[in-house]
CSV table of C-alpha atoms in Angstrom, one decimal:
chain,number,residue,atom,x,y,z
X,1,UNK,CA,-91.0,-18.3,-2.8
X,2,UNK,CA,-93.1,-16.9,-5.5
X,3,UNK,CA,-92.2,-17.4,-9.2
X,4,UNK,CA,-93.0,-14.7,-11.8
X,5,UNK,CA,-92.1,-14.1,-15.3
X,6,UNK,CA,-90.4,-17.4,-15.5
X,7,UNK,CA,-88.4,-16.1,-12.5
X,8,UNK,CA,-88.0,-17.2,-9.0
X,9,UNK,CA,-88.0,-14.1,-6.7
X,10,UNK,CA,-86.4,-15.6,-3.0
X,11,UNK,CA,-85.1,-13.0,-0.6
X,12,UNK,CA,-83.8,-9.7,-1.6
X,13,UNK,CA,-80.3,-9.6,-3.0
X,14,UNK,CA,-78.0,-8.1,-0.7
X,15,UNK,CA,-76.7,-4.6,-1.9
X,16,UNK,CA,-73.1,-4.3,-3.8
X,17,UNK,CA,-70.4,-2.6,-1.8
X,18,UNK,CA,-69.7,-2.2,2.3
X,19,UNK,CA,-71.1,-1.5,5.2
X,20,UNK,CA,-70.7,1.7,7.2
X,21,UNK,CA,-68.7,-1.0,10.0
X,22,UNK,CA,-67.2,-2.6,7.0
X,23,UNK,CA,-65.7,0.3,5.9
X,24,UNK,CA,-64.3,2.2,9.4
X,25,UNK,CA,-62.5,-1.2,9.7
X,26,UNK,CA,-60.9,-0.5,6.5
X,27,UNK,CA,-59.4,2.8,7.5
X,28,UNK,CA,-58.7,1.9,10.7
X,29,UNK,CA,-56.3,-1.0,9.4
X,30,UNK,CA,-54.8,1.7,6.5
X,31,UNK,CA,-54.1,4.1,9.1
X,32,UNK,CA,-52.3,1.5,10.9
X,33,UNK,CA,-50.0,0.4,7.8
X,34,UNK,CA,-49.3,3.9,7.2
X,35,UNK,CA,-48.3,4.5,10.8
X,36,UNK,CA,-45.7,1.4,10.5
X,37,UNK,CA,-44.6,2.0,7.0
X,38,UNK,CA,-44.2,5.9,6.8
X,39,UNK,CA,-41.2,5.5,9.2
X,40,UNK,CA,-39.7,2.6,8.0
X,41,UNK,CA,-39.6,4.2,4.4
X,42,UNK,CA,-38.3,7.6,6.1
X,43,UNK,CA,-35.3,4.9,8.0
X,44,UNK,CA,-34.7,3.2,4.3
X,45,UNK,CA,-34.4,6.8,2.6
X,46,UNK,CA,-31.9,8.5,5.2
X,47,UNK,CA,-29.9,5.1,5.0
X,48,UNK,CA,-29.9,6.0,1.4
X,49,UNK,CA,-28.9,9.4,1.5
X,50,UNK,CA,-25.5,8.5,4.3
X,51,UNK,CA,-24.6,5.4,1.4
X,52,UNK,CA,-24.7,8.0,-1.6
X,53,UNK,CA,-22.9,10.7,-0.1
X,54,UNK,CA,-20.4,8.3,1.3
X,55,UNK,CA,-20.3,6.6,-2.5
X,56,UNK,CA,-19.5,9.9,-3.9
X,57,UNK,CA,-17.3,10.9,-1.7
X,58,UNK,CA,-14.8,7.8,-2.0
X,59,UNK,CA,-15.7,7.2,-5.4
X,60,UNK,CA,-14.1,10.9,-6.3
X,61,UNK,CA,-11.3,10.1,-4.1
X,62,UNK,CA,-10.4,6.9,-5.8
X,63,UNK,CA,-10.7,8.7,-9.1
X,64,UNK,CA,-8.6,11.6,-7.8
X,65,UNK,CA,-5.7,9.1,-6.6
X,66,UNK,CA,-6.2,7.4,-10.3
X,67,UNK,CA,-5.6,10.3,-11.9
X,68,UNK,CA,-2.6,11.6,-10.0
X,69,UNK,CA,-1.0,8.7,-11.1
X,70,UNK,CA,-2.0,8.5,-14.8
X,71,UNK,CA,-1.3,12.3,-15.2
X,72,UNK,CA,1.9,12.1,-13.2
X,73,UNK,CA,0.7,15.5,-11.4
X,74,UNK,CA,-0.8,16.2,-7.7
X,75,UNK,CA,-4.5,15.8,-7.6
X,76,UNK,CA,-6.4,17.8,-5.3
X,77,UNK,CA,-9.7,18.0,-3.3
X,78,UNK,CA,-11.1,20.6,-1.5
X,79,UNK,CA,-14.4,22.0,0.3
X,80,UNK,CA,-16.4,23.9,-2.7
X,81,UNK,CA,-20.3,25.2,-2.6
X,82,UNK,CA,-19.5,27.0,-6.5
X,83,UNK,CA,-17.2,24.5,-8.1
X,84,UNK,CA,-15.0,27.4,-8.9
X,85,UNK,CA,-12.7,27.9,-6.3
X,86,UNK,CA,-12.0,26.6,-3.0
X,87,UNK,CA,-14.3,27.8,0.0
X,88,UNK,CA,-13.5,28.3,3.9
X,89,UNK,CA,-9.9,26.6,4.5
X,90,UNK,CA,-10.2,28.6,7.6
X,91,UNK,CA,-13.6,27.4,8.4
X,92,UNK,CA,-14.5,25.7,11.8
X,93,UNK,CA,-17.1,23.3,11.0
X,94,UNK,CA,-15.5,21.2,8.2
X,95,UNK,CA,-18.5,20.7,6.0
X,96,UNK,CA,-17.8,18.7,2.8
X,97,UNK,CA,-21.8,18.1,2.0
X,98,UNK,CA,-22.2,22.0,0.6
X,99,UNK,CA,-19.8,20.5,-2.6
X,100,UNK,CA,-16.3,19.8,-3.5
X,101,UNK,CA,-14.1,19.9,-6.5
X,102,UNK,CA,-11.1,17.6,-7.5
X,103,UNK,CA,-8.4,19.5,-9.4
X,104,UNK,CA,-4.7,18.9,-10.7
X,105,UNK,CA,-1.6,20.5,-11.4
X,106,UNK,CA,2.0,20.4,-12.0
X,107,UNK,CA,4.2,19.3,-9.9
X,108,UNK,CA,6.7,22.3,-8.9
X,109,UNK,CA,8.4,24.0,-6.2
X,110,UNK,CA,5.6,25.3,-4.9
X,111,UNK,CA,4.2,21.4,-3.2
X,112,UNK,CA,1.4,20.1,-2.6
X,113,UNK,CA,-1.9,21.4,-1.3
X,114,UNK,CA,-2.2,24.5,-2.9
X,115,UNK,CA,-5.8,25.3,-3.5
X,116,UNK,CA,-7.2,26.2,-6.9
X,117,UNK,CA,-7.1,29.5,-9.0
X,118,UNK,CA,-9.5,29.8,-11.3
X,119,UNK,CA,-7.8,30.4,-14.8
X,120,UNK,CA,-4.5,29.3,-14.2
X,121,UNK,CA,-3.4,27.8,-17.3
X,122,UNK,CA,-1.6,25.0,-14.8
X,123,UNK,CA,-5.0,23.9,-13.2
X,124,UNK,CA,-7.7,21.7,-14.5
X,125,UNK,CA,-11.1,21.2,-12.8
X,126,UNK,CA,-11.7,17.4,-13.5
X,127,UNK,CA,-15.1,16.7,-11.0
X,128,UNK,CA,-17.3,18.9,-9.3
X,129,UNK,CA,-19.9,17.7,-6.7
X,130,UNK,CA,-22.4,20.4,-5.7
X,131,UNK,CA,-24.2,20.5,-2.6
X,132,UNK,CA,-25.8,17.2,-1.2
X,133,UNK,CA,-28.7,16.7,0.4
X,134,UNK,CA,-30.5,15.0,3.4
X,135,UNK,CA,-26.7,14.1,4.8
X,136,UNK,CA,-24.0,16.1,6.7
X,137,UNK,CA,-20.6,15.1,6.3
X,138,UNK,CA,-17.7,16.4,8.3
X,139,UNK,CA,-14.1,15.7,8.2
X,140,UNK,CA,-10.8,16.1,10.4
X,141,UNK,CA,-10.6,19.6,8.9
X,142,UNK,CA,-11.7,21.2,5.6
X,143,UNK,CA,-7.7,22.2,4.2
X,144,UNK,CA,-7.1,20.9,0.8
X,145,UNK,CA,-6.0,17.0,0.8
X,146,UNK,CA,-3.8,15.9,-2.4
X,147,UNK,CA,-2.8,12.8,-4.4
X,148,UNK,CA,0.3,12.2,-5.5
X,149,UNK,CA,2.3,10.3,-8.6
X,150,UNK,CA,2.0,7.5,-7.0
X,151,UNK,CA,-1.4,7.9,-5.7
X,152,UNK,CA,-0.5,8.5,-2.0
X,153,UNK,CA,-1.6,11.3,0.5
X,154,UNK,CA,0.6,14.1,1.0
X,155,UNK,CA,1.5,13.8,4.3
X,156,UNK,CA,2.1,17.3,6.3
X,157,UNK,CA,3.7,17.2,9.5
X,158,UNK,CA,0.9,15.4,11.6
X,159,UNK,CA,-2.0,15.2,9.1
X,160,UNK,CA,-1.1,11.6,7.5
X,161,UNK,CA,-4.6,10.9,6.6
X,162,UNK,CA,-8.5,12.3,7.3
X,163,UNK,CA,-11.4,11.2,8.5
X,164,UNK,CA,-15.1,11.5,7.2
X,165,UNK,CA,-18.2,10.9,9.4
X,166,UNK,CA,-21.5,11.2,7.3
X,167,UNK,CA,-24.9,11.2,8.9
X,168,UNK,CA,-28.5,11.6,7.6
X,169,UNK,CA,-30.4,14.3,8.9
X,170,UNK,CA,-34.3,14.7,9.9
X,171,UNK,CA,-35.2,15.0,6.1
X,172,UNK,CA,-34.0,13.9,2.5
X,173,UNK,CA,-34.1,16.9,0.9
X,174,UNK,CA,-32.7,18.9,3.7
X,175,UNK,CA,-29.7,21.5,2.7
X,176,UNK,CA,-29.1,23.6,6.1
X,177,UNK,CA,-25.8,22.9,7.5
X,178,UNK,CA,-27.2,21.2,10.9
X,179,UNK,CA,-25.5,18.0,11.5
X,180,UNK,CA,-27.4,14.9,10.8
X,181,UNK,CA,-28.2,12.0,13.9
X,182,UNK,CA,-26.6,9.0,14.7
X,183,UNK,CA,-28.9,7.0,16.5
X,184,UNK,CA,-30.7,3.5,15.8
X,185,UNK,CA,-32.2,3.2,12.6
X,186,UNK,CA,-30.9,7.0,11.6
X,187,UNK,CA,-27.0,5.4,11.8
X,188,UNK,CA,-23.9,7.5,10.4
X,189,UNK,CA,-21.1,5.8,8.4
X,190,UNK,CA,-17.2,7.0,8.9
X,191,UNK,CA,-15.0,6.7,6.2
X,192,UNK,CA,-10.9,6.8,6.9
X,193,UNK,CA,-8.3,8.0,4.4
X,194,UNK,CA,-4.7,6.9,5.6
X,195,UNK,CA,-1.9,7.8,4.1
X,196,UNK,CA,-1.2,5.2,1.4
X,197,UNK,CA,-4.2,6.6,-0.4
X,198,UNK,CA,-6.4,3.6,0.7
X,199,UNK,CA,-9.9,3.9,2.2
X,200,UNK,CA,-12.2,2.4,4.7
X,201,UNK,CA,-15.6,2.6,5.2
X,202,UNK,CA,-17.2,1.7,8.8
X,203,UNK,CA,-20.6,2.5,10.3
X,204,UNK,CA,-20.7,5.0,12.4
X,205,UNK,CA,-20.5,3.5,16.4
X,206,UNK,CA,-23.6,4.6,18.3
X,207,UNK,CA,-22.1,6.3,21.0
X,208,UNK,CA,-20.1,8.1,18.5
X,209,UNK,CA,-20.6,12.5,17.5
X,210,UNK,CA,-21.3,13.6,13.8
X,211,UNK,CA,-18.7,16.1,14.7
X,212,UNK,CA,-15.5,15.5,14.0
């Protein structure tokens, strides 16, 4: 040890910062939290995107039987992509995720069911839901379902109620009309409308289509 300027000088200081080995051990162990998180997020996000569509959904359906009864007029939903008009009654694939709108009118001759017209002076537009993403939802069929005074669904011969199956698809933000997966960790949610208006919400069994 030598001392100089008042100083001791011992063995050279050891340079600030990491190694070369130091420092490929710190990537390697990023790349593997990245590799365990990035699909456990992706799991947590589609999860999210089947419990908001599902929220909307009944959350518009409960609003819709409210409404029949505090207007005293049938309250209607059906399949909508503009939130104009009605879209594809006839339609074979049931799709509720490209939008929906929940409309009333006066009760009349005329029933139940009858879908909307834009600027009839005896139908309001009261919600509109445009298209969702990252989730398909299907139901029974994609007619026009209705409320009424009392809050119940019109029954029509055989149709005394509905059934909803949402399931997240490969992506958040995806808008096609593929149907979404039901498999572990990507599972779909089924929500049944019977005819006293109430509603139940159930996961999705396993072994069960997106396709109603």
């Amino acid at each position: 040890m030598v001392r100089t300027g008042g100083r001791v000088m011992g063995k050279r200081a050891r340079t600030a910062g990491l190694s070369m080995v130091e420092l490929m051990v710190t990537i390697l162990v990023l790349a593997i939290l990245t590799a365990v998180a990035v699909p456990s997020f992706r799991t947590v996000m589609n999860r999210g995107s089947v419990g908001s569509a599902v929220n909307s959904l009944s959350t518009d359906i409960q609003y819709a039987r409210g409404a029949a009864s505090s207007q005293h007029r049938f309250v209607s939903i059906c399949r909508s992509t503009s939130g104009t008009q009605c879209d594809g009654v006839g339609s074979s694939t049931h799709d509720y995720d490209v939008g929906w709108i929940v409309y009333s009118y006066d009760v009349t001759a005329t029933g139940a069911d009858q879908s909307y017209t834009a600027g009839s002076s005896n139908m309001t537009i009261l919600r509109y839901t445009p298209q969702l993403r990252g989730v398909s939802i299907r139901a029974t069929d994609v007619k026009v379902f209705t409320f009424n005074q009392t809050g119940q669904f019109v029954a029509s011969g055989t149709r005394t109620g509905l059934n909803f199956v949402a399931c997240p698809r490969p992506t958040v933000n995806d808008t096609s009309n593929n149907l979404g997966n039901n498999i572990a960790g990507m599972q779909g949610s089924l929500l049944v409308l019977r005819q006293s208006g109430s509603l139940a919400v159930t996961p999705l069994p396993l072994t069960s289509s997106c396709l109603l």
